[in-house]
XYZ file of N, CA and C in Angstrom:
405
model
N 59.394 95.053 76.288
C 59.407 94.578 77.916
C 60.239 94.611 78.899
N 61.787 94.984 78.067
C 62.862 94.929 79.181
C 62.686 95.877 80.222
N 61.886 97.248 79.529
C 61.557 98.042 80.241
C 60.228 97.945 81.463
N 59.477 97.457 81.011
C 58.489 96.420 82.310
C 59.129 95.671 83.375
N 60.095 94.644 82.484
C 60.826 93.701 84.300
C 62.010 95.236 85.034
N 62.606 96.288 84.449
C 63.240 97.139 84.923
C 62.354 97.583 86.065
N 61.134 97.874 85.564
C 60.384 99.136 85.994
C 59.381 98.057 87.346
N 58.754 97.254 87.558
C 58.329 96.243 88.283
C 59.851 95.387 89.374
N 60.992 95.866 89.004
C 61.674 95.902 90.180
C 62.538 96.195 90.749
N 62.495 97.329 89.636
C 62.186 98.498 91.025
C 61.075 98.956 91.754
N 59.679 98.373 91.325
C 58.531 99.019 92.126
C 58.903 97.575 93.260
N 59.013 96.933 93.028
C 59.160 95.974 94.647
C 60.637 96.592 95.014
N 61.431 96.862 95.243
C 62.903 97.067 95.754
C 62.420 98.569 96.246
N 61.024 99.116 95.678
C 61.459 100.449 96.932
C 60.358 99.607 97.665
N 59.175 98.956 97.681
C 58.469 98.557 98.307
C 59.465 97.798 99.628
N 60.506 96.890 99.495
C 61.043 96.059 100.168
C 62.057 97.245 101.075
N 62.479 98.112 100.522
C 63.170 99.117 100.998
C 62.363 99.783 102.084
N 60.888 100.172 102.060
C 59.767 101.152 102.570
C 59.294 100.030 104.041
N 59.486 98.585 103.681
C 58.536 97.304 104.234
C 59.920 97.088 105.629
N 61.092 97.204 104.861
C 62.424 97.782 106.032
C 62.694 98.847 106.998
N 62.246 99.881 106.181
C 62.338 101.048 107.217
C 61.465 101.208 107.860
N 60.103 100.643 107.650
C 59.187 100.799 108.677
C 59.351 99.353 110.141
N 59.950 98.343 109.546
C 59.984 97.476 110.740
C 61.872 97.499 110.986
N 62.473 98.506 110.791
C 63.366 99.714 111.466
C 63.632 100.151 112.639
N 62.625 101.244 112.194
C 61.916 102.096 112.706
C 61.098 101.781 113.761
N 60.267 100.657 113.838
C 59.248 100.243 114.718
C 60.232 99.407 116.515
N 60.966 99.063 115.875
C 61.846 98.009 115.892
C 62.886 98.866 117.230
N 63.358 99.453 116.718
C 63.720 100.952 117.406
C 63.349 102.209 118.929
N 62.529 101.917 118.235
C 61.471 102.216 119.472
C 61.611 102.227 120.572
N 61.786 103.283 121.704
C 61.801 102.937 123.193
C 59.846 102.901 123.688
N 59.331 101.448 124.400
C 58.194 102.089 124.010
C 58.189 102.024 125.479
N 57.267 103.216 126.589
C 57.576 104.031 127.842
C 55.886 103.421 128.530
N 56.076 101.788 129.601
C 55.043 101.554 129.694
C 55.379 100.966 131.073
N 54.256 102.352 131.492
C 54.464 102.618 133.671
C 53.491 101.696 134.173
N 53.206 100.937 135.321
C 52.804 100.024 135.082
C 52.828 100.586 136.863
N 51.455 100.504 137.076
C 50.577 100.898 138.625
C 51.370 99.736 139.818
N 51.688 100.608 140.894
C 52.592 100.215 141.818
C 52.212 100.826 143.253
N 52.404 99.122 144.019
C 51.466 99.599 145.219
C 52.193 98.807 146.635
N 53.177 98.914 146.028
C 54.548 99.024 147.001
C 55.005 99.001 146.887
N 56.065 100.191 148.201
C 57.900 99.423 148.009
C 58.739 99.414 149.497
N 59.396 98.888 149.035
C 60.088 98.107 149.827
C 61.318 98.897 150.010
N 62.345 98.867 151.188
C 63.361 100.410 151.537
C 64.403 100.354 152.817
N 64.751 101.334 152.880
C 66.023 101.539 154.502
C 65.149 102.665 154.713
N 64.851 103.291 155.774
C 64.115 104.294 156.459
C 65.718 104.959 156.747
N 65.240 105.776 156.221
C 66.354 106.947 155.938
C 66.239 108.824 156.986
N 65.166 108.916 157.461
C 64.895 110.045 158.453
C 62.815 109.442 159.469
N 62.854 110.009 160.534
C 61.183 109.497 161.171
C 61.321 110.547 161.927
N 60.578 110.897 161.933
C 59.545 112.576 162.354
C 58.707 111.796 163.325
N 58.374 111.665 164.299
C 57.488 111.541 165.333
C 56.638 112.301 165.497
N 56.682 113.396 165.276
C 55.860 114.272 166.054
C 54.545 114.111 164.785
N 55.069 113.819 163.005
C 54.263 114.070 162.026
C 54.084 112.745 161.661
N 54.196 111.989 162.273
C 53.847 110.689 162.489
C 54.670 109.473 161.234
N 55.226 110.554 160.354
C 56.037 109.778 159.680
C 57.427 109.582 159.128
N 57.635 109.034 157.760
C 59.565 108.525 157.894
C 59.487 108.189 156.402
N 60.805 109.135 156.279
C 61.243 108.716 154.932
C 62.222 107.521 154.325
N 61.562 106.223 153.695
C 62.291 105.248 153.608
C 62.481 105.872 151.500
N 64.176 105.005 151.711
C 64.659 104.813 150.521
C 64.997 103.634 149.525
N 64.157 103.790 148.186
C 65.033 102.954 146.883
C 66.048 102.896 146.998
N 66.754 101.690 147.185
C 69.003 102.533 147.038
C 68.789 102.061 145.656
N 68.189 100.399 144.603
C 68.757 100.539 143.656
C 67.163 102.168 142.429
N 66.625 101.894 142.919
C 66.140 103.123 141.776
C 66.758 104.609 142.055
N 67.244 104.277 143.503
C 67.312 106.115 144.042
C 66.040 106.731 144.451
N 65.785 106.506 145.004
C 64.184 107.451 144.875
C 63.697 107.220 146.247
N 63.197 108.698 147.059
C 62.764 108.755 147.970
C 61.865 108.771 148.322
N 60.919 107.931 149.486
C 59.283 108.737 149.818
C 58.913 108.752 151.097
N 58.158 109.417 151.401
C 58.017 110.320 152.650
C 56.501 109.754 152.849
N 56.105 108.735 153.997
C 54.801 107.730 154.106
C 54.639 108.020 155.656
N 53.215 108.405 155.830
C 52.695 109.008 156.476
C 51.628 108.688 156.603
N 51.837 107.572 158.297
C 50.706 106.068 158.552
C 49.556 107.596 158.779
N 48.007 106.710 159.106
C 47.330 107.327 159.728
C 46.517 105.790 160.168
N 45.292 106.275 161.211
C 44.680 105.295 161.440
C 44.595 104.022 161.685
N 44.388 103.665 160.097
C 43.787 103.230 160.070
C 45.281 101.233 159.431
N 46.577 102.765 158.958
C 47.357 101.579 158.256
C 47.866 100.350 160.012
N 47.983 99.564 159.491
C 48.575 98.767 160.289
C 50.093 98.142 160.378
N 50.655 98.778 161.009
C 51.988 98.805 161.684
C 52.789 97.772 163.038
N 53.484 96.959 161.267
C 53.589 95.620 162.648
C 55.435 95.740 162.670
N 56.199 94.860 163.341
C 57.241 93.952 162.881
C 57.314 93.076 163.142
N 57.976 92.163 161.927
C 58.241 90.613 161.562
C 59.220 90.045 162.714
N 58.877 89.319 163.389
C 59.852 88.381 164.382
C 60.284 86.876 164.153
N 61.344 86.332 163.628
C 61.860 84.779 162.670
C 61.790 84.168 163.926
N 61.710 83.240 163.956
C 61.680 82.498 165.293
C 63.253 81.568 165.326
N 64.337 81.890 165.096
C 64.971 82.059 164.826
C 65.863 82.659 163.814
N 67.363 82.378 163.986
C 68.543 83.814 163.455
C 68.336 83.100 162.164
N 67.679 84.394 160.691
C 67.966 84.488 159.835
C 69.248 84.311 158.962
N 69.994 84.606 159.315
C 71.583 83.833 159.094
C 72.151 82.843 158.954
N 71.531 81.852 159.922
C 71.672 80.994 160.329
C 70.528 79.935 160.611
N 69.861 80.020 159.041
C 68.881 79.209 159.374
C 68.527 77.470 159.937
N 67.821 76.969 159.850
C 67.696 76.162 160.887
C 67.477 74.797 158.750
N 67.712 74.005 159.692
C 67.369 72.858 157.788
C 66.128 72.985 157.325
N 65.031 72.462 158.162
C 64.076 72.442 157.372
C 62.510 73.744 158.096
N 63.967 74.705 157.881
C 63.126 75.915 158.284
C 61.601 76.376 157.231
N 60.465 75.664 158.301
C 59.340 76.445 157.227
C 58.597 76.833 159.122
N 58.258 77.837 158.546
C 57.682 78.512 159.646
C 56.528 80.400 158.797
N 56.028 80.585 160.012
C 55.454 81.754 159.823
C 55.484 83.031 160.956
N 55.978 84.105 160.567
C 56.860 85.004 161.047
C 55.760 85.629 162.511
N 56.313 85.942 163.729
C 55.483 86.524 164.581
C 55.432 88.011 163.727
N 54.286 88.390 164.069
C 53.913 89.971 164.136
C 53.486 90.677 164.859
N 54.284 91.436 165.605
C 54.469 91.908 167.142
C 53.323 94.379 166.264
N 52.826 93.902 166.349
C 52.210 95.473 166.653
C 52.899 96.508 166.718
N 53.479 97.430 166.213
C 54.157 98.572 166.997
C 53.502 100.267 166.693
N 55.052 100.891 166.863
C 53.989 102.361 166.762
C 55.179 103.031 166.414
N 55.125 104.253 165.816
C 56.256 104.712 165.148
C 57.739 105.045 165.740
N 57.138 105.435 167.141
C 58.257 105.486 168.420
C 59.384 104.216 167.946
N 58.692 102.993 167.851
C 59.777 101.623 167.028
C 60.369 101.847 166.592
N 60.500 102.696 165.409
C 61.443 102.854 163.711
C 62.512 103.547 164.694
N 63.398 103.099 163.675
C 65.374 103.840 163.798
C 65.704 103.681 162.093
N 66.424 104.514 161.845
C 67.415 105.167 161.093
C 67.311 103.636 160.203
N 67.798 103.824 159.267
C 68.229 102.154 158.282
C 67.912 100.867 158.662
N 66.064 100.895 159.364
C 65.753 99.881 159.432
C 65.455 99.176 157.793
N 64.736 98.448 157.531
C 64.581 97.655 156.615
C 62.874 97.414 156.641
N 62.165 98.086 155.630
C 60.670 98.200 156.053
C 60.260 97.961 154.342
N 59.008 97.473 154.724
C 57.706 96.955 153.362
C 56.487 97.822 153.861
N 56.168 98.514 152.209
C 54.785 99.518 152.358
C 54.003 99.202 151.851
N 52.809 98.779 151.790
C 51.829 98.512 150.772
C 50.425 99.564 150.902
N 50.394 100.237 149.699
C 48.972 101.020 149.608
C 48.100 101.021 148.947
N 47.053 101.548 148.884
C 45.678 100.757 148.322
C 45.061 101.297 147.293
N 46.068 102.714 146.873
C 46.615 103.482 145.806
C 47.562 103.566 145.368
N 47.960 103.762 143.640
C 49.254 103.625 143.200
C 50.076 104.717 144.001
N 51.234 104.056 143.765
C 52.337 105.111 144.368
C 52.793 106.015 143.364
N 52.714 106.824 143.221
C 53.763 107.095 142.069
C 55.437 108.690 143.094
N 56.231 108.185 141.985
C 57.701 109.648 142.029
C 57.550 110.891 142.459
N 57.363 110.977 143.484
C 57.745 112.388 143.946
C 56.545 112.674 145.305
N 55.441 111.439 145.274
C 54.745 111.846 145.840
C 54.835 111.214 146.966
N 53.853 111.981 148.259
C 53.566 111.265 149.386
C 53.263 110.124 148.889
N 53.171 109.194 150.708
C 52.554 107.577 150.399
C 51.606 108.192 151.558
N 50.331 108.306 151.043
C 49.317 108.522 152.696
C 48.438 107.688 153.368
N 48.723 107.308 154.515
C 47.541 106.192 155.285
C 47.950 105.414 154.015
N 48.670 104.673 154.297
C 48.803 103.193 153.771
C 48.317 102.266 154.368
N 47.866 100.603 153.813
C 47.370 99.591 153.930
C 48.102 98.828 155.047
N 49.639 99.171 154.914
C 50.357 98.274 155.292
C 51.913 98.927 155.827
N 52.309 98.748 157.076
C 54.393 99.066 157.177
C 54.543 97.859 157.886
N 55.156 96.852 157.126
C 55.993 96.216 157.946
C 56.978 96.075 157.848
N 58.000 96.723 159.342
C 59.447 96.508 159.317
C 60.177 94.913 159.465
N 60.650 94.510 158.483
C 61.628 93.885 158.287
C 62.500 92.899 159.097
N 63.149 91.950 159.457
C 63.909 91.775 161.116
C 65.243 91.713 160.334
């Protein structure tokens, strides 16, 4: 009978070690989940008016994207009705949306680019839906 108890304890211990090892292995795995991204924001590092394109840098991620404007791209500058550094106490507003062209862009402008297809690192953003130049 003592051998049977010892054998059961060994089996239960082995099963416990296998379960604990599986839990440890599963919890230590890094799961890479890729999300589709349809917009980027950053600052303009260069403008190519001849090619109707510009390069935007996402500083936190240290990624650059070339944005090639298309015929359907809505290209606007947002204009606030007050100084954003010193807003009034009751600042509820809708910014003015002024239509601009590639010639109105400058290096260091802050932009928001929205695309209809997923944006991928290392690939150009071609014919985005909208480009907003932020104040």
